[in-house]
Coordinates of C-alpha atoms in Angstrom, one line a residue:
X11 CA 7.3 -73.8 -2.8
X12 CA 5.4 -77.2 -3.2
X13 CA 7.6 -79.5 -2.1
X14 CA 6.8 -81.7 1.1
X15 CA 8.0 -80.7 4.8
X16 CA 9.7 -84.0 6.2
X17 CA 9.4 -85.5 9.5
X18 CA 11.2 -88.4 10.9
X19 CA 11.0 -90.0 14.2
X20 CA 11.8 -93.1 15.8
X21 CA 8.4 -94.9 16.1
X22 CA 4.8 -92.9 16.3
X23 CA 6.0 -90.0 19.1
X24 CA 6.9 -87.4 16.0
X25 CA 3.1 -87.4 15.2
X26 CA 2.7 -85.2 18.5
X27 CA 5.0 -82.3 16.3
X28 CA 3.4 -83.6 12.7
X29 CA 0.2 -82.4 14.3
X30 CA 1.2 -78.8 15.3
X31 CA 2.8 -78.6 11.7
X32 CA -0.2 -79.4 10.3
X33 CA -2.1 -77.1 12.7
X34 CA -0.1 -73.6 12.1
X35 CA 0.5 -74.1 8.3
X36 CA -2.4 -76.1 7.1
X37 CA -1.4 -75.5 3.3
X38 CA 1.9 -77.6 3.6
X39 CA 2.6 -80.7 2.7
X40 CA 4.1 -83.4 5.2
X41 CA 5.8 -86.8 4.5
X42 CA 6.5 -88.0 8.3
X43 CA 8.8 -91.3 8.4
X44 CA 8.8 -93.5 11.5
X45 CA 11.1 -96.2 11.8
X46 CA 8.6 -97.9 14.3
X47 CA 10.9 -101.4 13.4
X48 CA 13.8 -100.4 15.1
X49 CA 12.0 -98.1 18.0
X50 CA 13.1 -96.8 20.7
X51 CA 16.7 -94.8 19.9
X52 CA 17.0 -93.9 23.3
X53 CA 19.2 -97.4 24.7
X54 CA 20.7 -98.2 21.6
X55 CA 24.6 -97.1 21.2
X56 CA 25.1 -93.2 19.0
X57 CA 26.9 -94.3 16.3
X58 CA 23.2 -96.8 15.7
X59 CA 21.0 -94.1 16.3
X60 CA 23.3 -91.7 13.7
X61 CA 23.6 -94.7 11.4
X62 CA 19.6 -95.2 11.2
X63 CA 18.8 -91.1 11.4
X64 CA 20.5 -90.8 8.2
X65 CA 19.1 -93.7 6.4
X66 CA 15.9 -91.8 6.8
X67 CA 17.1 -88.3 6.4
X68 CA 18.6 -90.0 3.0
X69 CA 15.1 -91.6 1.8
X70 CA 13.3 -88.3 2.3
X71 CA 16.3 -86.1 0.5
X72 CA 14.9 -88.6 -2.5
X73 CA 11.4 -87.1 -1.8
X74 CA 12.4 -83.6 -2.2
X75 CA 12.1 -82.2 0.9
X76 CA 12.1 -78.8 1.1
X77 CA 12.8 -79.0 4.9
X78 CA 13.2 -81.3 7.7
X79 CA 12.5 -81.9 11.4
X80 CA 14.2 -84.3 13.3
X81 CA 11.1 -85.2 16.1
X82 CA 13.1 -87.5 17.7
X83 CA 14.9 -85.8 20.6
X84 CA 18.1 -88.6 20.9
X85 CA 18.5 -88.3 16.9
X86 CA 18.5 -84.9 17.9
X87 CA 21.0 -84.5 20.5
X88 CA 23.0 -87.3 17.7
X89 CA 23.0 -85.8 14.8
X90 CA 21.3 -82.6 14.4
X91 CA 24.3 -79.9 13.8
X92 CA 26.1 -82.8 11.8
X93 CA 22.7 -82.3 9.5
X94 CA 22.5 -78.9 9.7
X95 CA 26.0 -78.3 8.1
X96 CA 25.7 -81.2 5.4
X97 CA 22.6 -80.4 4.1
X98 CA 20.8 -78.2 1.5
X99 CA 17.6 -77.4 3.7
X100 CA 16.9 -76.1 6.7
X101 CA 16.8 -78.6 9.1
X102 CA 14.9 -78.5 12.6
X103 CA 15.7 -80.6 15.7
X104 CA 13.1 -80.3 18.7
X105 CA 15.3 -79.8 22.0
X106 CA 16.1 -76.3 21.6
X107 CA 12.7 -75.0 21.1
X108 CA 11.4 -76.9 24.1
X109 CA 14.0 -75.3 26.2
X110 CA 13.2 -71.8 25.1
X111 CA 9.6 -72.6 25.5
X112 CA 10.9 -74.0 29.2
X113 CA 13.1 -71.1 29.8
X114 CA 10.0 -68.8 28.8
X115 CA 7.7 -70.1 31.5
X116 CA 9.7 -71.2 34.7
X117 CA 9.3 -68.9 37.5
X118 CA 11.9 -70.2 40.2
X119 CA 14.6 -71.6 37.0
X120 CA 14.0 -75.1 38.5
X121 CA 13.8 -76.7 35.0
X122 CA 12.9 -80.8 34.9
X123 CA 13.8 -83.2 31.8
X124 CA 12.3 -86.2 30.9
X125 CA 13.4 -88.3 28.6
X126 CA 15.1 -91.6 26.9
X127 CA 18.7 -92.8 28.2
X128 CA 20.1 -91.6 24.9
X129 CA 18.8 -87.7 25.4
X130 CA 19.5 -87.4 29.1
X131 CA 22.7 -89.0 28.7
X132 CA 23.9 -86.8 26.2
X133 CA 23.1 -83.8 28.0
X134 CA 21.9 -81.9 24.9
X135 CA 18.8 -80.1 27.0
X136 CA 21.5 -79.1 29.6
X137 CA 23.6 -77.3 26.8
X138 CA 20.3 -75.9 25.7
X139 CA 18.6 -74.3 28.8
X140 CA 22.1 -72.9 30.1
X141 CA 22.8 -71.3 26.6
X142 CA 19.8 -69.1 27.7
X143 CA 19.9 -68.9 30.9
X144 CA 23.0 -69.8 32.9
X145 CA 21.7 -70.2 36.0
X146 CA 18.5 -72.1 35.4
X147 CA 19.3 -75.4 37.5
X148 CA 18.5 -78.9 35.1
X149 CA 17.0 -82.2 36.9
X150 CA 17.4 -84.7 34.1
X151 CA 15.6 -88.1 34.5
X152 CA 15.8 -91.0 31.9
X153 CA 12.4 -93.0 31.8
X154 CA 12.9 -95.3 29.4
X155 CA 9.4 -97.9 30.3
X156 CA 7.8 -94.6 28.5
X157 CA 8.5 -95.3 24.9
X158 CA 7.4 -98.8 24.6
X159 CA 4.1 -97.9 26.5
X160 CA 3.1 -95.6 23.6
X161 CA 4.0 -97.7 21.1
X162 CA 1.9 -100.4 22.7
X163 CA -1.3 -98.2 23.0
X164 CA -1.6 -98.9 26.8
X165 CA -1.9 -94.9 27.7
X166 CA -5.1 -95.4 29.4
X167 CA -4.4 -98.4 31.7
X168 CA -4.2 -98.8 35.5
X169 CA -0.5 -100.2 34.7
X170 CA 0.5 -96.7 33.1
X171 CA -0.1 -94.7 35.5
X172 CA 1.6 -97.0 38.3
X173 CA 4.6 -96.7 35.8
X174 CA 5.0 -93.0 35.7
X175 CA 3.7 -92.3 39.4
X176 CA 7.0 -94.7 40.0
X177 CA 9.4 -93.6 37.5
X178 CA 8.8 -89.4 38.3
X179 CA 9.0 -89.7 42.4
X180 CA 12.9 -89.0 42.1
X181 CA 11.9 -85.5 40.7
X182 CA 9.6 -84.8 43.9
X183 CA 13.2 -84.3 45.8
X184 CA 13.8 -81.5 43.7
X185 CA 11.8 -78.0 43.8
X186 CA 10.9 -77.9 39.9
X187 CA 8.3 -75.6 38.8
X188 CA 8.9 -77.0 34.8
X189 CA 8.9 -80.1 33.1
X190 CA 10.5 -80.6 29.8
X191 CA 8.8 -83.8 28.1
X192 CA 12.3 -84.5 26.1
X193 CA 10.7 -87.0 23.8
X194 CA 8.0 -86.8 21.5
X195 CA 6.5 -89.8 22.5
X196 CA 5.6 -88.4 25.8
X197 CA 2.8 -86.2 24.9
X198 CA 1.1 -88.6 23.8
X199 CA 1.2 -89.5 28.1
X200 CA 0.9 -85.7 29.0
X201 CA -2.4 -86.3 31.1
X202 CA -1.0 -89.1 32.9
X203 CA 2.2 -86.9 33.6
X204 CA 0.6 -83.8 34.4
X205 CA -1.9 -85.7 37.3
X206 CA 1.4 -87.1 38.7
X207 CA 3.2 -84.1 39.0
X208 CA 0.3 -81.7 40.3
X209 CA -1.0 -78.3 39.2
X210 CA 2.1 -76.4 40.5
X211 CA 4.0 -77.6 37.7
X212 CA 3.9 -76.5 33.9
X213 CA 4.2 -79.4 31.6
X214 CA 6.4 -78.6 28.6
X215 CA 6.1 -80.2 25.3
X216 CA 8.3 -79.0 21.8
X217 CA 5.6 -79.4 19.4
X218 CA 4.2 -75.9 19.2
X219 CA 7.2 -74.6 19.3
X220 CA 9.2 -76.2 16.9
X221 CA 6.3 -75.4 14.5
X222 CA 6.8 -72.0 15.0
X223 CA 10.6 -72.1 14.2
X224 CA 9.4 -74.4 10.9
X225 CA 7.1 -72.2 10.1
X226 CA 9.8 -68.9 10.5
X227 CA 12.5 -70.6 8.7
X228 CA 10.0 -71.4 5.7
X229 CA 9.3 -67.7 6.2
X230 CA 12.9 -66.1 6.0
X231 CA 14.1 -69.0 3.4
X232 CA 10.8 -68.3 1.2
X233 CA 9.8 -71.6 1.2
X234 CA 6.6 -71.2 2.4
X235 CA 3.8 -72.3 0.1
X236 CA 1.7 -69.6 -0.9
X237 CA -1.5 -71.1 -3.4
X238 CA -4.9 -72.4 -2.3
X239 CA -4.9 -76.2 -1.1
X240 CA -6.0 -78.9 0.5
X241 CA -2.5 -80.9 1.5
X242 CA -2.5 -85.1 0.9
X243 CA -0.2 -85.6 3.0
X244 CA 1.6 -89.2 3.2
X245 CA 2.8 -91.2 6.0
X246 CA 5.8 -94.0 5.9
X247 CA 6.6 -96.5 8.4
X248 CA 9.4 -99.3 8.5
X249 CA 7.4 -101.3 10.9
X250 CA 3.8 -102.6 10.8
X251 CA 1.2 -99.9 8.9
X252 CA -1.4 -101.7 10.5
X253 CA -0.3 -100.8 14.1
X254 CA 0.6 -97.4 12.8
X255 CA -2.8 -96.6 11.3
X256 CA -4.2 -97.7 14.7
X257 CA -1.7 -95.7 17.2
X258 CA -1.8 -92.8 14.9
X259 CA -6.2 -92.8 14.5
X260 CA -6.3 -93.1 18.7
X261 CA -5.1 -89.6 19.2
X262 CA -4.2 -88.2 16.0
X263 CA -6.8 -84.6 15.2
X264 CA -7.8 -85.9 11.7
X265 CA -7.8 -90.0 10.1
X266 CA -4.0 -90.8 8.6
X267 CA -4.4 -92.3 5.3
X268 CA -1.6 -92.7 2.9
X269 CA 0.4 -95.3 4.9
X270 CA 2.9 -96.8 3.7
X271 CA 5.5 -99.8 4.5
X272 CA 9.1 -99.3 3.5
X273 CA 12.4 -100.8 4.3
X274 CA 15.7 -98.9 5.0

């Protein structure tokens, strides 16, 4: 089927689960959407988050999508079953893979969650991990100075890593062996993360996994695309495309062309 895989995110962040899409099924075709104008989701009120989720679920449904992936984790936990039951594709959100994938490598069931106010607070990766496992124990921490770091390109700095080193100490109380990175934007900060919590503790991130579920449900719904290629794929933003292109080339695998500006 040649029709595009859509992904939509609130800013740059989705790019960490673009990238694994791109790595396990290089013949597809993605159109990723970030609405980098009105990032982060994570403070802002539900009903805003669901309003803004669907105005880009509804430009990409224009596209043709043959599928979607919903790499923001609080448009997620907003609106992902209300998509899944309205819509004619398969549609992919990214907390319940990460918890399998946390629930698949915990040792003691001391599971941690990072994320923005929005996720934690709607206790979607609760719900998730103790669908699987009902005795895992969940330490949920909101960290919402994360989000705006990415988008600023400060990832590097002396200042970043004061920020998380702060922000995760609460979690040191607890005994967890696993940490959930319950935003996509957070990957994108995995080095910093993973030196502040130590070796003895097994940094989680959604992207592989929710590739593999895309990849499985273009499988069983034969939607996979089966002919020789090389994929253009194309890239929208409702913010700035120059700040885009330059967030995305810092630690994106291959150079994003194709950018485009668009308003919703």
């Amino acid at each position: 089927m040649n029709s595009p895989i859509g992904i939509i995110d609130s800013g740059v962040g989705g790019m960490t689960v673009a990238r694994e899409v791109m790595r396990q099924l290089p013949k597809e075709k993605i159109y990723y959407l970030g609405d980098t104008l009105r990032c982060p989701y994570g403070p802002r009120p539900i009903e805003e988050v669901r309003t803004y989720t669907w105005r880009m679920i509804h430009y990409f449904l224009e596209k043709n999508i043959k599928l979607l992936v919903i790499a923001c984790n609080t448009a997620t936990a907003a609106v992902l079953e209300e998509a899944q039951e309205k819509l004619p594709i398969p549609v992919v959100g990214v907390i319940h893979p990460g918890a399998r994938a946390a629930i698949k490598n915990t040792l003691n069931r001391e599971i941690g969650v990072i994320g923005t106010e929005g996720t934690i607070n709607s206790r979607a990766y609760v719900k998730a991990l103790r669908n699987i496992d009902s005795e895992v124990n969940v330490h949920g921490l909101a960290c919402p100075e994360f989000v705006p770091l990415v988008e600023s390109g400060m990832i590097d700095s002396h200042e970043t890593l004061q920020v998380v080193y702060e922000r995760l100490a609460p979690l040191s109380d607890f005994p967890i062996d696993t940490l959930i990175l319950g935003c996509t934007h957070y990957p994108i900060l995995a080095p910093v993360i993973d030196k502040v919590m130590g070796s003895n503790v097994r940094i989680i991130s959604s992207g592989a996994e929710t590739a593999r579920e895309v990849s499985t449900l273009l499988y069983y719904s034969n939607r996979l695309y089966t002919g020789s290629r090389t994929p253009e794929h194309r890239f929208f933003t409702t913010g700035s495309s120059q700040i885009f292109n330059r967030l995305s080339n810092e630690w994106f695998d291959q150079s994003v062309k194709h950018i485009e500006h668009i308003e919703l």
